[in-house]
Every structure is written in structure tokens, then in C-alpha cells.
Amino acid sequence: MTEAHTIAGKERMSRDFIAAVIARRFPKGWLVNLGVGMPTMVGGYVHPDQEIVFTSENGVIGYGGILSGNDVDPDVVNAGVQFVDLVPGAAIVHHADSFALIRRGMNHVTVLGCYEVAQDGSFANWRTSMGEWDNLGGIGGAMDLAACAQQVWVMMEHTTREGAPRLLEHCVLPVTAPSGVTMAFTDLGVFSVKNGRFTLEEYAPGWTPEEIAALTGAPLDISPTVSEVQFPR
Amino acid sequence: MTEAHTIAGKERMSRDFIAAVIARRFPKGWLVNLGVGMPTMVGGYVHPDQEIVFTSENGVIGYGGILSGNDVDPDVVNAGVQFVDLVPGAAIVHHADSFALIRRGMNHVTVLGCYEVAQDGSFANWRTSMGEWDNLGGIGGAMDLAACAQQVWVMMEHTTREGAPRLLEHCVLPVTAPSGVTMAFTDLGVFSVKNGRFTLEEYAPGWTPEEIAALTGAPLDISPTVSEVQFPR
Amino acid sequence: MARPIICNSMAEAVSDIPDGIQLLVPGFGPGTPHNLLTALFNTSVKDIHAVVNGVGFPSAATDGRKSLGDLIAQGRVRKVTAAFTAPTHPSQQSIAAEMIRTGKMEAELVPQGTLAERVRAGGAGIPAFYTPAGVGTLTATGKEHRDFNGRTYVMEEAIFADYAFIRAWKADTAGNLIFRLAARNFNPIFAMGAKHTIVEVENPIVPAGELPPDQIHTPGVVIEKLVQIPPDGFFRDVPRA
Amino acid sequence: MARPIICNSMAEAVSDIPDGIQLLVPGFGPGTPHNLLTALFNTSVKDIHAVVNGVGFPSAATDGRKSLGDLIAQGRVRKVTAAFTAPTHPSQQSIAAEMIRTGKMEAELVPQGTLAERVRAGGAGIPAFYTPAGVGTLTATGKEHRDFNGRTYVMEEAIFADYAFIRAWKADTAGNLIFRLAARNFNPIFAMGAKHTIVEVENPIVPAGELPPDQIHTPGVVIEKLVQIPPDGFFRDVPRA
């Protein structure tokens, strides 16, 4: 435990809280790709009025929430191979057409899980080893999405279990893309990533910008309109 | 009229005759593309036992004969935009998938119309002008087909209206492909094209190999098994 | 779902198209967006770069329908990229070919499969690819050649256009499209190959959810505008026979 | 129509597969050809180069079904080309990853969209294409880079395999295939991406002509063998919840 991490005796935002914070930020009618892991939770927090279309790498265009129980359709899954339902107006395409649409820039945003994000917009989410290149890792569709979505948002823990920052000046792990992240959502706040700088836009309830800056591995600007994160209704 | 052409007071094979000669040569189960013009007539002369599948550049896989009258389906056409019917087991794909299959080498043979064919297997069928390259011409799918079908057969008149040969040492017109033709079917006979040589395999009824050689603009070998074309029953 | 705009008329659907656009025009006999082409003809839009299988002829129809050939004949098409820029037979005459020959219209002649794949690539975020079609012919003149596994290929660059006009058989309010038989042809790839895709639909546009997700040929997310063909519109190509 | 061979059993369908093949294995949860993979496991085929989304794990199922992971665990897979060669999280263990780490199995890790497009290209006669995916990452190491319109892309070469195992929902005797919902995934492109394509079919194979031509996802002309999943076969993935 680093000294900085002791600040974290305070409660951080839950994954569901972060998912809701992300979900409310989608402008109406956006096409959204949700990555494997934490991001798949975001689908549960959009409002019908937002008319968000969720797309998945496996060619599902227009799915709803994650399902469980015995009523699931075994042939309807999202990118995390979780059972989901199709919404009215859904369409299915094959994998090559799915990535054709992704590369074409169909997605207004992709929300991806993340180990590290740097102030230049690079991020790392597919390999935890820094060793020599040995073709080991789990990329999935993240590199295609990161290179081609109109925006890349990352959803992540602000620090490692040991308290080391995950928002950095430079990524230490191999990157998923050398640039592109515009927003980072952590358990401590909402950060924009622009012009090579992190800016704190919203902070977790009970936290101060200074406490968050102390847990951040890069210079942190504070937005003039910074405020506490509101849990969306 | 050249002197040679006066030999042509003799009757040449009709287009229907040539179409039938081509049709009977398809081995069982071949996938056959028929080009615009004369080749589309070939479809009317296959026997059901041959189980030939005709494909068209516009994504129709499995069509039958050319139709006329009021019972045609206006949405079912071949590469010549002639109305045809679909056979049981037909499938429709879009234009990019259609040419994906063509480039993949799906077609055992493409039968194309032709102005000139040379002994090296090159042929010309898309432009009648020898002038400077001005982007004028009608290629259609011929270049994709000629480059990618497993075999290229050409169906053509043996001579121009003026009596000049269309089987040549070298094409004069701009080529559709610099090689690839394996068989040429003309109104005077059937010719294999192999190792840089034309070989007469069958001659039109009433014609002699020598008469045909005289109307051919390249050296003509005579097959040891040469025979008169039999009109297939 | 994000929804395309459903227009009330063909005129409305083409009302904001500026001069100078690159326009994809599908069709291979059936599947031609006659209604949108006619509506475009009735605007003043010019300097069009049309991407199309064949440049065609002015419409011979007496019912008011117009084709790309009519726009060409009026000098409103700056350039064509096509697999047929002239009739193959010297006995046939074409206004378009004459305009190309005399320098009044620019032309790019490409193999049909290359044309289809260039637009597919554009709609798939692929800037260039290699094909064997055309190698050793005039159409490969000036293009980069490269060998893979002992065979020579030519590099072709993608086309991603400003606009596409599409002709669909069925559509829902989410923009999902189904085409009918050989009317499909270039439509699905051209629908993906442009920034602004406008669709004329033969059947009444149904609510999202009514078309089976497994039977959609073009996902609605790439569609900007839908307009149903009105009762007095140009519905089907008349059988020629 | 030219007809694919209809096999009487999974064992018959895989009986002539030699060692050393490159094999396409689709599936993304649903759509995995479990029956053919199990039949292949029960042969002695080895030295396989598998092209697959993820290397996976040995099957945990108690019903006898085997996965690619079982073939890998037996050392019968020489190489994998995949978008997942190891679990992303260090807490997870994978036999496949350990074999790759220790040099017992060769691996090529590629972005998923690149994997899909490489096979699509192979099945489309396109030897190489350019993509932005992976530029600036380790996966682009040693690959050719090139700029188009001011953006940098990496060149990727096609994959055209010896064999593909396919899982279809419906099929006819002409080999035409229909997939169901997200079970489609890699199946249509992998079906086109190999010299020998073998299909396990969930529903009874119907006579040619019974499937609507407009609803075919894979045209039968690329199919070599069809085999219906028997009553005691592995029909569907069991819901996990």
C-alpha cells in the first residue's frame, strides 16, 4: 500500500455507479459498443428516451440488457458472450460485416475496460505483461474499435490493488491504441483527455480534486465547472 | 472481301449450333458463368443430367433459361439483363460477394464473347478501338472473370465481317486478360489453346482443316483425333 | 434505436444535396433507384461524380422517369467511374461515350468486380486492397503492382462517397433493408459506401421489429433517409419482352 | 445443381482430413461446430494450424463434447491464429497460453476485425488489404505500414485455409446455409475461406428449393460436405445462467 492509497479509506464509486454515470452521458441516438467486462454493465443504465443502439463485435446490432435464468436465447449474446435480448429493429450481420461497420466509424463511442490510460489518449487493456513480444494476450475487437470508433471512453479502476495510479503520463503496458481516448471513467471521477492533458470533470462523492490528483500518475487539470458526480436518476 | 473469305461461301455453324457444342462439353456439376451476348445462349443447351449451375455477375447463383413474355419476374435477370428463372437451390448474393466468389475461383469456366484471341491465350472483348487509352469501353465483369475463373472459353466468329481472322498470333485490340483462354469456339470449329499454340479439335460440317487454317491468323495444329463437330442431341 | 428520417416525398429526400457530390448509383437492370434519380434530375444539382455499373443512356420512358443518362446528357455529371463507359460494339452510339471522347466528361473505367470491391472497401474502412483483375490490361495502367505468392496483383483504392441512392424492397423505421432477388446487386454495398444514404422503398415502411433480424440485408444504422415510393412513382422495371 | 456430399456421420465427415491442415473454427459462444470438433478429436489428426477467435480451454462438459482446447491440450495443434491467445487477466490460467509461452505451440495474435477480414479476403480472392487496426501496437510489429489520405494503415495478408468447420441452423441439399442470430458470427466468412468446407447442421437438411434464395447466408457452391447433427449430438450451447 502506498501512502496515497490510504486516502482510499473513503468509499469509491461502485461499478454500477460508474456504469450509470457513463450511460447518462450518451447523447440521444448514439451507436454504442460496450467492451467485455465492466463496460457491459453500462447497458443496464440507459433511459429508453436516449434511444441508444448497442452493437457487439459478433454482429448483433441493437441489443438490450444482460439476461439470466432459463428464458435466455442461447443464440443471442453480446461481446462478452453474455445472454442479451434483441430490441425491435435489431439486425444481425456476420463478423466481417460487423467489423466493416466498426472500421467505417459507425460507433459514436466504444466503452472499453482499461488497465492504464495516458494523457496522450493512449491506453492499455489487452496484456498485463511487459515482457518481450510473444504473441500472448487477449485483444478481441479492442484494437479495431479503438482505432475506428468516433470516440473511445475507458471504464476502469483509478488505481491498482496496490494503490498505484492507472492514469499515467505514459502507458507502461503495451498499448491497445497509441491515441484516441477522450474520456476516462474511474471509481474516483470523470476525466476528459484532451490536448495531452487529463482534466477532472466530476469527482466521486466525498472526495476532493486534490485527493484524486494525488492518486493520479500525471498532471491533473481541474475543470472550472468541476462538480461532484450526481448519481443519475 | 479477302480471297480467303470466299471459301466462306460454305455454311458456317449458327450461334445456336456453337452454343450447343459448348454446352455439351461441360463436365457434370460445373459452375459456369456465361458472358453477355452470344454466350448467354449456351444456357439453353445443357442437359439436366449435367447438373450445371449457371452464375451471373449480379449475384444470381443458379439460374435457368432465358425467358420472355409476360410471366417473367422483373427482379430476376442474368449478366445480360435478360429475364431468366431461378432453379431449385438458387441463392442470391450482393455484387461484392458475387465477385468475391468469382475471384476465389468458384467458376469452373467462364464463357465469354470475343473479338480476338491469340495463341498465348490472351483475348480482347471490351473495346474495338486501338487508339490512345481514354477510359472508354465496356468491361463489365470480364476482366475479373478472365483473371479468376478456372478456365476461360471464348465463343466468337472466326473472322470479321471483312474476312480477317480473329484467331491471331497477337491481339491487336486491347486485351481483357494477357492469358487464360483454353478453348475457342467459333463458327468454323473448336480450338484448344495450349502452350502458345492453337489446335483444331473439331471442324464445322463440310469444312476441311486446311480451309480453316487458311482463315486463321496464327499457326494451327491439327489434333490427331480431329473430327467433324457433331451436333449434340 | 437511432432512427433514419422518413421523408414525405422524393423531392424532400434530395432537397439538400449540394453540387459536386460523389454519388453511388446501384442497379443492374432491377434495383435502380429511378425515383430518386428522377427527383435529382428535377433539382439543379450539378458537377456530380457518379459511381455506377454503366453510364447508360437517357431514359426512353414516356412516364417522366429519368436516369443517370439524362443527367449526363444535360452536362451535370462531371465524372463517371463505371465498368461500362461506352457500348462495346462500334455500331452503338452513346451520348456519354461521345462526351467522354470529347473531354466534356471525365471517365474512369474499371472492372466490375473491382468497382464493387472498391465501394465495399470504402464502406468497410479499408483504404486499399489488391486484386488480380485487370493485371496486364489498360485498366491497370499507372497502378501499383505487387506479387503475392507468385502471382501479380494490382492495388486498388477504396471509394467512400458523399451520397448513395438505394432501391429497397422492404424497410423498417430503423432503416433495416431487404432487397428482392437480383434487385439486390450493388444496393447493400453502396448503402454502406457513402456518408449519406437515401433509400427509396417499394413496400410500406413497417415499424422497427417487424422485419426478422436474420433476414436483413442492410443494417439500418447506415441509413440516413427513407422514402416510400408513392402510388404514382416508378415502381418496377417493366418487363421488356 | 452441383451438390455437396451429405455424410451419414460426423466421423465420416472428418474421415479424410490429413495431418498438417490449416483449419478455420468459427463460433463466438453460439455457432461453434462442437460436433465436428469432437469428431476430429476422435481421429488422430495432428499438426493443425487453427484459425479461431480465441484458443479457449479444454471442454468442461461431461457429455463427451470436445473443443479446440482439448486438441491443443493434447499437443495436436501446431499453431493458432487468434484474437485471444491468453486470458487478459493474470489471475486466469490457460493451458494454451502456457504452451505458447514455453514454445510448445506457435501463436499469432491479431485484432478480431483483422482476423475476420483476413479470412474474408482469402475467400474473396484478395491477397492483402490495409487496416488501421493495430497501428502503433505490438500486433503491427514487422508489418508493412502505409499512409492513405494522411492516415497510417498496416498491410494484412489474406488467410485461405485448407478446411473450415461450420455450424449452420438450416441447410438444403445444394449446400445453401442459414444461420440463427448471433450464431452467425464467423460462420459465413469462414465457410467461404477454405478449400474444403464441412458443415454440421442443426435442422434436417431440406431438398434444394425449400430455402428462399433471398434468405441464404452462405451460397451452397462453396460447401463440400454437409452432415446433420444426430439426436445424440451436441445441439446447442446450454445456457450458462
Tab-separated table of N, CA, C and O in Angstrom, chain C residues 155-206:
chain	number	residue	atom	x	y	z
C	155	MET	N	-2.991	-2.857	-57.041
C	155	MET	CA	-3.599	-2.219	-55.874
C	155	MET	C	-4.732	-1.303	-56.317
C	155	MET	O	-4.589	-0.532	-57.259
C	156	GLU	N	-5.844	-1.411	-55.632
C	156	GLU	CA	-6.998	-0.570	-55.923
C	156	GLU	C	-7.398	0.166	-54.657
C	156	GLU	O	-7.432	-0.418	-53.573
C	157	GLU	N	-7.717	1.440	-54.791
C	157	GLU	CA	-8.093	2.228	-53.620
C	157	GLU	C	-9.611	2.284	-53.440
C	157	GLU	O	-10.371	2.186	-54.396
C	158	ALA	N	-9.998	2.437	-52.198
C	158	ALA	CA	-11.414	2.422	-51.830
C	158	ALA	C	-12.151	3.645	-52.364
C	158	ALA	O	-11.551	4.685	-52.630
C	159	ILE	N	-13.447	3.482	-52.502
C	159	ILE	CA	-14.351	4.596	-52.787
C	159	ILE	C	-15.298	4.734	-51.601
C	159	ILE	O	-15.972	3.772	-51.236
C	160	PHE	N	-15.306	5.896	-50.975
C	160	PHE	CA	-16.319	6.204	-49.970
C	160	PHE	C	-16.946	7.515	-50.407
C	160	PHE	O	-16.292	8.557	-50.443
C	161	ALA	N	-18.205	7.428	-50.786
C	161	ALA	CA	-18.847	8.542	-51.479
C	161	ALA	C	-19.565	9.471	-50.509
C	161	ALA	O	-19.723	9.176	-49.328
C	162	ASP	N	-19.997	10.595	-51.057
C	162	ASP	CA	-20.812	11.512	-50.259
C	162	ASP	C	-22.231	10.983	-50.105
C	162	ASP	O	-22.785	10.973	-49.015
C	163	TYR	N	-22.800	10.556	-51.210
C	163	TYR	CA	-24.196	10.114	-51.200
C	163	TYR	C	-24.343	8.763	-51.892
C	163	TYR	O	-23.574	8.431	-52.809
C	164	ALA	N	-25.344	8.001	-51.445
C	164	ALA	CA	-25.776	6.813	-52.165
C	164	ALA	C	-27.288	6.860	-52.302
C	164	ALA	O	-27.993	7.206	-51.347
C	165	PHE	N	-27.761	6.546	-53.492
C	165	PHE	CA	-29.203	6.343	-53.713
C	165	PHE	C	-29.434	4.832	-53.735
C	165	PHE	O	-28.735	4.110	-54.461
C	166	ILE	N	-30.415	4.378	-52.986
C	166	ILE	CA	-30.648	2.943	-52.837
C	166	ILE	C	-32.102	2.621	-53.158
C	166	ILE	O	-32.993	3.430	-52.913
C	167	ARG	N	-32.309	1.436	-53.714
C	167	ARG	CA	-33.664	0.969	-54.020
C	167	ARG	C	-33.895	-0.312	-53.237
C	167	ARG	O	-33.224	-1.316	-53.504
C	168	ALA	N	-34.818	-0.268	-52.269
C	168	ALA	CA	-35.081	-1.441	-51.428
C	168	ALA	C	-36.487	-1.971	-51.653
C	168	ALA	O	-37.392	-1.252	-52.083
C	169	TRP	N	-36.649	-3.233	-51.326
C	169	TRP	CA	-37.960	-3.885	-51.449
C	169	TRP	C	-38.777	-3.636	-50.186
C	169	TRP	O	-39.933	-3.273	-50.240
C	170	LYS	N	-38.117	-3.829	-49.039
C	170	LYS	CA	-38.785	-3.624	-47.749
C	170	LYS	C	-37.851	-2.828	-46.852
C	170	LYS	O	-36.633	-2.920	-46.964
C	171	ALA	N	-38.445	-2.091	-45.924
C	171	ALA	CA	-37.656	-1.357	-44.936
C	171	ALA	C	-38.483	-1.202	-43.677
C	171	ALA	O	-39.717	-1.223	-43.724
C	172	ASP	N	-37.775	-1.063	-42.544
C	172	ASP	CA	-38.480	-0.719	-41.307
C	172	ASP	C	-38.026	0.663	-40.844
C	172	ASP	O	-37.123	1.261	-41.442
C	173	THR	N	-38.672	1.151	-39.787
C	173	THR	CA	-38.387	2.519	-39.342
C	173	THR	C	-36.989	2.655	-38.738
C	173	THR	O	-36.523	3.770	-38.519
C	174	ALA	N	-36.326	1.538	-38.476
C	174	ALA	CA	-34.931	1.597	-38.041
C	174	ALA	C	-33.981	1.674	-39.232
C	174	ALA	O	-32.772	1.771	-39.049
C	175	GLY	N	-34.525	1.611	-40.442
C	175	GLY	CA	-33.686	1.715	-41.635
C	175	GLY	C	-33.194	0.382	-42.167
C	175	GLY	O	-32.488	0.333	-43.178
C	176	ASN	N	-33.564	-0.698	-41.505
C	176	ASN	CA	-33.154	-2.012	-41.999
C	176	ASN	C	-33.778	-2.286	-43.361
C	176	ASN	O	-34.955	-1.983	-43.573
C	177	LEU	N	-32.991	-2.859	-44.259
C	177	LEU	CA	-33.447	-3.049	-45.639
C	177	LEU	C	-33.404	-4.519	-46.056
C	177	LEU	O	-32.511	-5.263	-45.657
C	178	ILE	N	-34.380	-4.871	-46.884
C	178	ILE	CA	-34.386	-6.172	-47.547
C	178	ILE	C	-34.562	-5.914	-49.041
C	178	ILE	O	-35.400	-5.096	-49.445
C	179	PHE	N	-33.750	-6.597	-49.831
C	179	PHE	CA	-33.837	-6.463	-51.285
C	179	PHE	C	-34.444	-7.729	-51.860
C	179	PHE	O	-34.432	-8.789	-51.233
C	180	ARG	N	-34.957	-7.616	-53.078
C	180	ARG	CA	-35.621	-8.767	-53.684
C	180	ARG	C	-34.793	-9.308	-54.846
C	180	ARG	O	-34.510	-8.617	-55.814
C	181	LEU	N	-34.368	-10.555	-54.713
C	181	LEU	CA	-33.692	-11.314	-55.766
C	181	LEU	C	-32.598	-10.485	-56.442
C	181	LEU	O	-31.774	-9.887	-55.760
C	182	ALA	N	-32.580	-10.469	-57.769
C	182	ALA	CA	-31.459	-9.807	-58.452
C	182	ALA	C	-31.524	-8.286	-58.368
C	182	ALA	O	-30.617	-7.599	-58.851
C	183	ALA	N	-32.564	-7.748	-57.742
C	183	ALA	CA	-32.581	-6.307	-57.471
C	183	ALA	C	-31.620	-5.956	-56.340
C	183	ALA	O	-31.375	-4.791	-56.073
C	184	ARG	N	-31.059	-6.965	-55.714
C	184	ARG	CA	-30.097	-6.692	-54.637
C	184	ARG	C	-28.830	-6.067	-55.229
C	184	ARG	O	-28.404	-5.006	-54.807
C	185	ASN	N	-28.214	-6.741	-56.132
C	185	ASN	CA	-26.946	-6.362	-56.802
C	185	ASN	C	-26.053	-5.408	-56.007
C	185	ASN	O	-25.524	-5.790	-54.964
C	186	PHE	N	-25.875	-4.194	-56.460
C	186	PHE	CA	-24.947	-3.285	-55.779
C	186	PHE	C	-25.551	-2.632	-54.531
C	186	PHE	O	-24.849	-1.932	-53.795
C	187	ASN	N	-26.857	-2.783	-54.313
C	187	ASN	CA	-27.511	-1.991	-53.273
C	187	ASN	C	-26.912	-2.136	-51.868
C	187	ASN	O	-26.628	-1.125	-51.219
C	188	PRO	N	-26.703	-3.366	-51.364
C	188	PRO	CA	-26.198	-3.438	-49.980
C	188	PRO	C	-24.821	-2.811	-49.802
C	188	PRO	O	-24.568	-2.162	-48.778
C	189	ILE	N	-23.942	-2.981	-50.780
C	189	ILE	CA	-22.602	-2.410	-50.610
C	189	ILE	C	-22.602	-0.904	-50.835
C	189	ILE	O	-21.907	-0.175	-50.151
C	190	PHE	N	-23.410	-0.429	-51.765
C	190	PHE	CA	-23.484	1.022	-51.976
C	190	PHE	C	-24.144	1.693	-50.761
C	190	PHE	O	-23.787	2.817	-50.403
C	191	ALA	N	-25.089	0.997	-50.116
C	191	ALA	CA	-25.740	1.577	-48.931
C	191	ALA	C	-24.735	1.828	-47.817
C	191	ALA	O	-24.889	2.748	-47.018
C	192	MET	N	-23.689	1.008	-47.755
C	192	MET	CA	-22.666	1.166	-46.717
C	192	MET	C	-21.547	2.093	-47.162
C	192	MET	O	-20.707	2.475	-46.350
C	193	GLY	N	-21.519	2.430	-48.444
C	193	GLY	CA	-20.351	3.088	-49.005
C	193	GLY	C	-20.426	4.595	-49.109
C	193	GLY	O	-19.633	5.193	-49.842
C	194	ALA	N	-21.343	5.223	-48.392
C	194	ALA	CA	-21.470	6.678	-48.503
C	194	ALA	C	-21.790	7.294	-47.148
C	194	ALA	O	-22.319	6.636	-46.255
C	195	LYS	N	-21.468	8.580	-47.041
C	195	LYS	CA	-21.777	9.302	-45.804
C	195	LYS	C	-23.283	9.464	-45.632
C	195	LYS	O	-23.796	9.377	-44.531
C	196	HIS	N	-23.964	9.744	-46.748
C	196	HIS	CA	-25.402	9.997	-46.698
C	196	HIS	C	-26.108	8.999	-47.606
C	196	HIS	O	-25.949	9.060	-48.830
C	197	THR	N	-26.865	8.096	-47.021
C	197	THR	CA	-27.529	7.068	-47.810
C	197	THR	C	-29.041	7.289	-47.772
C	197	THR	O	-29.642	7.357	-46.700
C	198	ILE	N	-29.600	7.435	-48.961
C	198	ILE	CA	-31.024	7.725	-49.107
C	198	ILE	C	-31.674	6.559	-49.846
C	198	ILE	O	-31.166	6.123	-50.877
C	199	VAL	N	-32.790	6.090	-49.313
C	199	VAL	CA	-33.391	4.854	-49.815
C	199	VAL	C	-34.809	5.076	-50.300
C	199	VAL	O	-35.639	5.633	-49.567
C	200	GLU	N	-35.102	4.630	-51.520
C	200	GLU	CA	-36.493	4.558	-51.958
C	200	GLU	C	-36.968	3.132	-51.735
C	200	GLU	O	-36.254	2.173	-52.020
C	201	VAL	N	-38.179	3.011	-51.188
C	201	VAL	CA	-38.669	1.716	-50.727
C	201	VAL	C	-39.945	1.340	-51.464
C	201	VAL	O	-40.871	2.144	-51.560
C	202	GLU	N	-39.974	0.108	-51.953
C	202	GLU	CA	-41.131	-0.320	-52.732
C	202	GLU	C	-42.362	-0.557	-51.854
C	202	GLU	O	-43.464	-0.148	-52.200
C	203	ASN	N	-42.164	-1.215	-50.729
C	203	ASN	CA	-43.292	-1.554	-49.858
C	203	ASN	C	-43.451	-0.513	-48.757
C	203	ASN	O	-42.520	0.232	-48.452
C	204	PRO	N	-44.615	-0.483	-48.116
C	204	PRO	CA	-44.807	0.424	-46.974
C	204	PRO	C	-43.745	0.171	-45.909
C	204	PRO	O	-43.433	-0.984	-45.603
C	205	ILE	N	-43.189	1.238	-45.378
C	205	ILE	CA	-42.162	1.136	-44.342
C	205	ILE	C	-42.844	0.669	-43.060
C	205	ILE	O	-43.800	1.284	-42.596
C	206	VAL	N	-42.337	-0.441	-42.514
C	206	VAL	CA	-43.004	-1.046	-41.343
C	206	VAL	C	-42.296	-0.624	-40.055
C	206	VAL	O	-41.146	-0.200	-40.074
